[in-house]
Coordinates of C-alpha atoms in Angstrom, one line a residue:
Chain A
X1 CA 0.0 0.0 0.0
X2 CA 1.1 3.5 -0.8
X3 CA -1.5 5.3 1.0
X4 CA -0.5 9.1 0.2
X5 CA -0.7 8.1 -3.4
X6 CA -4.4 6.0 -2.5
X7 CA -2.7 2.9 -4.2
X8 CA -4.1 0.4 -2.4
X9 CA -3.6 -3.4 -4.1
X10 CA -0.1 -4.6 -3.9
X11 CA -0.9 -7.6 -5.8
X12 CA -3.5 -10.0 -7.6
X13 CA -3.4 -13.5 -6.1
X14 CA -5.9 -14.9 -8.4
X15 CA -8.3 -13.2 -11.2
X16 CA -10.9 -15.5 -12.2
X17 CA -13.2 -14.0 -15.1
X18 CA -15.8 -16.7 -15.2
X19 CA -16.2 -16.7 -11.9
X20 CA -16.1 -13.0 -11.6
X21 CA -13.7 -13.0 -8.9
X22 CA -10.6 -11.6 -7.8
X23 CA -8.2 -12.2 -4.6
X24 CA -5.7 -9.5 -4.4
X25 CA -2.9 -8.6 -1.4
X26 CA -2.2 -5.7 0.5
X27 CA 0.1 -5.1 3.0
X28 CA -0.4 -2.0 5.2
X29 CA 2.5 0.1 5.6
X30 CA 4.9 0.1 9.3
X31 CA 4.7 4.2 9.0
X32 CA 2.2 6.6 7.6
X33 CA 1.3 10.2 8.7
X34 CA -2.3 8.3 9.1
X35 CA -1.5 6.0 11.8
X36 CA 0.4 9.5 13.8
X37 CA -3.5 10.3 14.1
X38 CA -5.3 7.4 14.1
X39 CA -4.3 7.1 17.2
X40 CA -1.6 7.9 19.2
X41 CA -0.1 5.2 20.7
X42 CA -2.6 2.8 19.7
X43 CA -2.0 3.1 15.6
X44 CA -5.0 1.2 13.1
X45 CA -5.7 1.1 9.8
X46 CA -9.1 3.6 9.6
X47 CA -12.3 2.3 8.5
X48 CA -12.8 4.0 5.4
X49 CA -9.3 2.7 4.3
X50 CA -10.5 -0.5 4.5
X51 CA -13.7 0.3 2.3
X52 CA -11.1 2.1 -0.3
X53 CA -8.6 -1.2 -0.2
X54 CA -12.3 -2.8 -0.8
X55 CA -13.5 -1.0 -3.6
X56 CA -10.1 -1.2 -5.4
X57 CA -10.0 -4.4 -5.7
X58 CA -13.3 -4.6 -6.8
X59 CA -12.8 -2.1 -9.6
X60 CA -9.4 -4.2 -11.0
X61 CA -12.0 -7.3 -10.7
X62 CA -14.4 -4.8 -12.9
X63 CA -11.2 -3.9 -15.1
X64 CA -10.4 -7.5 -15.5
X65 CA -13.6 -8.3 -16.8
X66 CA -14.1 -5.5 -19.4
X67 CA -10.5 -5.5 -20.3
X68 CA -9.7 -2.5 -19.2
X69 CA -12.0 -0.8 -21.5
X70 CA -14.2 1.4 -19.4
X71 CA -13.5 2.7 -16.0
X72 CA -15.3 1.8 -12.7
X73 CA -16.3 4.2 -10.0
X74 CA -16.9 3.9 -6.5
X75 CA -20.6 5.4 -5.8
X76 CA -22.2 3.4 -3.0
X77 CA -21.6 1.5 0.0
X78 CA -24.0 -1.1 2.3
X79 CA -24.1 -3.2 5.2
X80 CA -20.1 -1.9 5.9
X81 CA -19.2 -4.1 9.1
X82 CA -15.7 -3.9 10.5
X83 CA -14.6 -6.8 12.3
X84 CA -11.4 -6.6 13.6
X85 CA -8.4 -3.9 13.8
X86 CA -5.7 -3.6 11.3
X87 CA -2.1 -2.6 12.5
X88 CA 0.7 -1.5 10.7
X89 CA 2.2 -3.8 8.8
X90 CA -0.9 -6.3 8.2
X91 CA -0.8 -8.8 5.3
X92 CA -4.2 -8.3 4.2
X93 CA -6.1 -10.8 1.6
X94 CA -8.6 -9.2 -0.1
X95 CA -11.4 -10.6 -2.1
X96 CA -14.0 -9.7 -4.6
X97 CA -16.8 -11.1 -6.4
X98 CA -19.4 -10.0 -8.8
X99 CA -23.2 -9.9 -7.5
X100 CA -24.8 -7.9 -10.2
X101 CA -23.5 -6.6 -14.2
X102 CA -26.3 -3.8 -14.8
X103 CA -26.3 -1.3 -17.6
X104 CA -23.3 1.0 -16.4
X105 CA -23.3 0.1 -13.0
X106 CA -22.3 -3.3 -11.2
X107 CA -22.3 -4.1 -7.7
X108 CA -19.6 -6.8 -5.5
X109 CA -19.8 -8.3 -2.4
X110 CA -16.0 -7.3 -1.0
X111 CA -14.3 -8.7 2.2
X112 CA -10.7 -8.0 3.9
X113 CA -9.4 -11.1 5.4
X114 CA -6.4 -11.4 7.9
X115 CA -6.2 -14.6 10.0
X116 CA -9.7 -14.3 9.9
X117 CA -12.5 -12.1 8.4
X118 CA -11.7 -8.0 9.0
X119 CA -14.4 -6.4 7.2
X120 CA -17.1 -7.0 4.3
X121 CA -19.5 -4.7 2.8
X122 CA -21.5 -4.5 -0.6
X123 CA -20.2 -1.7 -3.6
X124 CA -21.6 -0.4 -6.1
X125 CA -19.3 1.3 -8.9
X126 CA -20.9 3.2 -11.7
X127 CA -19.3 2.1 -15.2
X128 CA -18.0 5.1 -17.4
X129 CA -16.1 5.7 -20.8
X130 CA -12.8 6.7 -19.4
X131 CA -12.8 10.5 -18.9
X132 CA -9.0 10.9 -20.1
X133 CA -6.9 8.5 -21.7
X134 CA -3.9 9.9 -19.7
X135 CA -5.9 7.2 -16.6
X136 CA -6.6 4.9 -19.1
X137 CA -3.1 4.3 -19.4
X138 CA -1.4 4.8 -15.8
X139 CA -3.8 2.0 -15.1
X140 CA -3.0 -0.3 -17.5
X141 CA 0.2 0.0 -16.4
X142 CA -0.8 -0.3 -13.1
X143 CA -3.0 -3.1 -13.6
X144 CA 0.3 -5.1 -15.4
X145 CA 2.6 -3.9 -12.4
X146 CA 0.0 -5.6 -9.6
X147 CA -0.5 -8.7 -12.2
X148 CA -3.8 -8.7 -13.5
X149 CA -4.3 -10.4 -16.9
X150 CA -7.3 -8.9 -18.2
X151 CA -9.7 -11.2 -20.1
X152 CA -7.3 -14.2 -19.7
X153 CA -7.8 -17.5 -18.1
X154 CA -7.9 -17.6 -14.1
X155 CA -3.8 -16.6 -12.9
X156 CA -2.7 -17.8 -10.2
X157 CA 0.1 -16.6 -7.8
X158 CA 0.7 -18.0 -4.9
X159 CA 3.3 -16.3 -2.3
Chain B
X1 CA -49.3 -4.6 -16.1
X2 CA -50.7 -3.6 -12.6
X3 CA -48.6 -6.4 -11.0
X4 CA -45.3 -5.0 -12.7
X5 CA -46.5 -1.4 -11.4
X6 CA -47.0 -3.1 -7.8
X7 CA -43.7 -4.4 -7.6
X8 CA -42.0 -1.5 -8.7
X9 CA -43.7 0.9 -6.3
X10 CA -42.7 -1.5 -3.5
X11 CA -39.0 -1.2 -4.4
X12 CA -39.5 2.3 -4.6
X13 CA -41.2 2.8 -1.4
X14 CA -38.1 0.2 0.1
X15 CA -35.2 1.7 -1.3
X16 CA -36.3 5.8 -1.1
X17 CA -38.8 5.3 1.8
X18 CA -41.5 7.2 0.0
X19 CA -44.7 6.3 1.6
X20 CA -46.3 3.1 -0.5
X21 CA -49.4 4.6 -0.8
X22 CA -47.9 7.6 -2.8
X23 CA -46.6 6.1 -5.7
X24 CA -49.1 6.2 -8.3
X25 CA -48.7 5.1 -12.1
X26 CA -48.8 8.8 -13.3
X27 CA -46.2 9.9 -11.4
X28 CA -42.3 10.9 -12.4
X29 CA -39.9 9.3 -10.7
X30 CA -37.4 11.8 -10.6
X31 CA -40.0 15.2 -11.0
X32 CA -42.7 13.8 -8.8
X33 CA -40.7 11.1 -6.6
X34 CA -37.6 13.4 -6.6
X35 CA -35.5 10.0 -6.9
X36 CA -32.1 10.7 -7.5
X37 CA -29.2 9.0 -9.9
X38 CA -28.0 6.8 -6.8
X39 CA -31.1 5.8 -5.5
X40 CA -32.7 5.1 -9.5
X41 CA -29.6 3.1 -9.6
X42 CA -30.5 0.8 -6.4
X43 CA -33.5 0.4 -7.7
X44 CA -32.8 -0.8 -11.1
X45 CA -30.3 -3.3 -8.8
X46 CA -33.3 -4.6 -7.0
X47 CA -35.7 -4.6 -10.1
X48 CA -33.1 -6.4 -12.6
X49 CA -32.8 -8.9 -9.7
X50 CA -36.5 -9.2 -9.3
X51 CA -37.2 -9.9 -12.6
X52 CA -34.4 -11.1 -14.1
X53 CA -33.3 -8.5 -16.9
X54 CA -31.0 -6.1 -17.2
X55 CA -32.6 -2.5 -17.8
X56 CA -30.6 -0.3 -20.6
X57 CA -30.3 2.6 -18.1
X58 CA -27.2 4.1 -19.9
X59 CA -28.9 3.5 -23.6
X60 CA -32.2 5.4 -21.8
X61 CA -30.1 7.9 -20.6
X62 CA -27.8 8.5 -24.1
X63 CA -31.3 8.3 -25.6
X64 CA -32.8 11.3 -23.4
X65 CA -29.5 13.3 -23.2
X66 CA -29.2 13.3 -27.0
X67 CA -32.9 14.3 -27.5
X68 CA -34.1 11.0 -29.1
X69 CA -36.4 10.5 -26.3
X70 CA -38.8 12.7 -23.8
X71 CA -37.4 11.6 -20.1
X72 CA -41.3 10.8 -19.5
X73 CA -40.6 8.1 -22.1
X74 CA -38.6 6.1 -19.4
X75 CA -39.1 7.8 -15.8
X76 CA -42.9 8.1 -15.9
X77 CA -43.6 5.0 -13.5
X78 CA -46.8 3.9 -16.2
X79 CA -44.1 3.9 -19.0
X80 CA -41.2 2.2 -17.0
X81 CA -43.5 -0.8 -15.9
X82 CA -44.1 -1.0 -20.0
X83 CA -40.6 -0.9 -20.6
X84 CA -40.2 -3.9 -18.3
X85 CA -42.8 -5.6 -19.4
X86 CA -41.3 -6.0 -22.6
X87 CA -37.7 -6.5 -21.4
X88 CA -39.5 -9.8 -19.4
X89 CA -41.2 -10.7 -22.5
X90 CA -38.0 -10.7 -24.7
X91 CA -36.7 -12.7 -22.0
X92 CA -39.6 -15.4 -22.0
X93 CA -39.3 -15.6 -25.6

């Protein structure tokens, strides 16, 4: 994670387009300005981090599935439930799956897991044409650097 | 007809709590209802669910925004429930 940049997917573990799923990894960082806030002395990863880290990896599942050929964006968020604390430095496993492909929307079912289940909620991302081709491209190439294989047989990485 | 209307004033009056007995076939959903984009969006998630389609909201939208149709083609409730009688039928055909 890179969380002044809002990068929050370190990796894909698994893509799996005809199961419309994704498993991707993200590890929280030792240090960050956030955790100097949130709180002192007792530093954890804030909630709406955790919704962020769970709508990114639903939108490279989204990305996955259309090839990268229009651009999801976050718009909603349901039954949100936080489980469990994240520290610095948390290996987190988070996962993905498709509930619903509607005419330029689709909604997931999203879930953080580490040594157990964190947090899980429902997203909805509106589907657009890309509004500048300058993100069209940083995310292709960050789509390649976390190792998602758009439109390709499931991938598998295991670490 | 009526039953399609039924079902789509229920999920109205679930997802945008406007009171059931309101929502009548004459009304707007977005002039009279005052439904916005997000909440028309959760309802077309619970009505593509419900009955099994998928409504062309962004062709109805590119279709109204470029002037090809009235928005009372697609948000007056009486004409939406038409609209998704037909998508069921093309379905069930």
């Amino acid at each position: 994670m890179r969380l002044e940049y809002f990068q929050m997917i370190d990796s894909v573990v698994t893509f799996d387009a005809a199961a419309g799923t994704i498993h991707c990894r993200a590890i929280v960082p030792e240090r960050s300005p956030v955790f100097e806030g949130h709180f002192p002395g007792y530093p954890i990863m804030p909630g709406v981090l955790l919704i962020e880290t769970m709508a990114q990896a639903s939108g490279y599942l989204i990305l996955g599935l259309n090839e990268l050929a229009r651009m999801p964006f976050f718009m909603g968020v349901k039954k949100a439930k936080f489980r469990k604390f994240v520290q610095p430095g948390a290996i987190l496993d988070v996962h993905a799956s498709l509930v619903h492909e509607g005419s330029g929307f689709t909604v997931t079912n999203a879930r953080i897991e580490q040594d157990g289940p964190v947090c899980d909620a429902e997203l909805t991302l509106r589907i657009m044409d890309f509004p500048a081709a300058e993100l069209r491209g940083e995310l292709v190439k960050r789509a390649e650097a976390i190792g998602l294989a758009p439109g390709a047989a499931p991938i598998t990485e295991e670490s | 007809m009526s039953s399609t209307f039924d079902i789509v004033a229920d999920v109205i009056s679930e997802t945008s709590e406007i009171p059931r007995e309101k929502i009548t076939p004459e009304m707007h959903a977005i002039d009279d209802l005052g439904i916005d984009s997000l909440d028309f969006l959760d309802i077309v998630f619970a009505l593509d669910k419900k009955f099994g389609i998928k409504i062309p909201l962004e062709q109805w939208t590119q279709e109204v925004n470029a002037g090809k149709a009235s928005v009372e083609e697609y948000f007056l409730l009486k004409n939406l429930c038409a609209h998704i009688d037909e998508l069921i039928a093309k379905k069930n055909a």
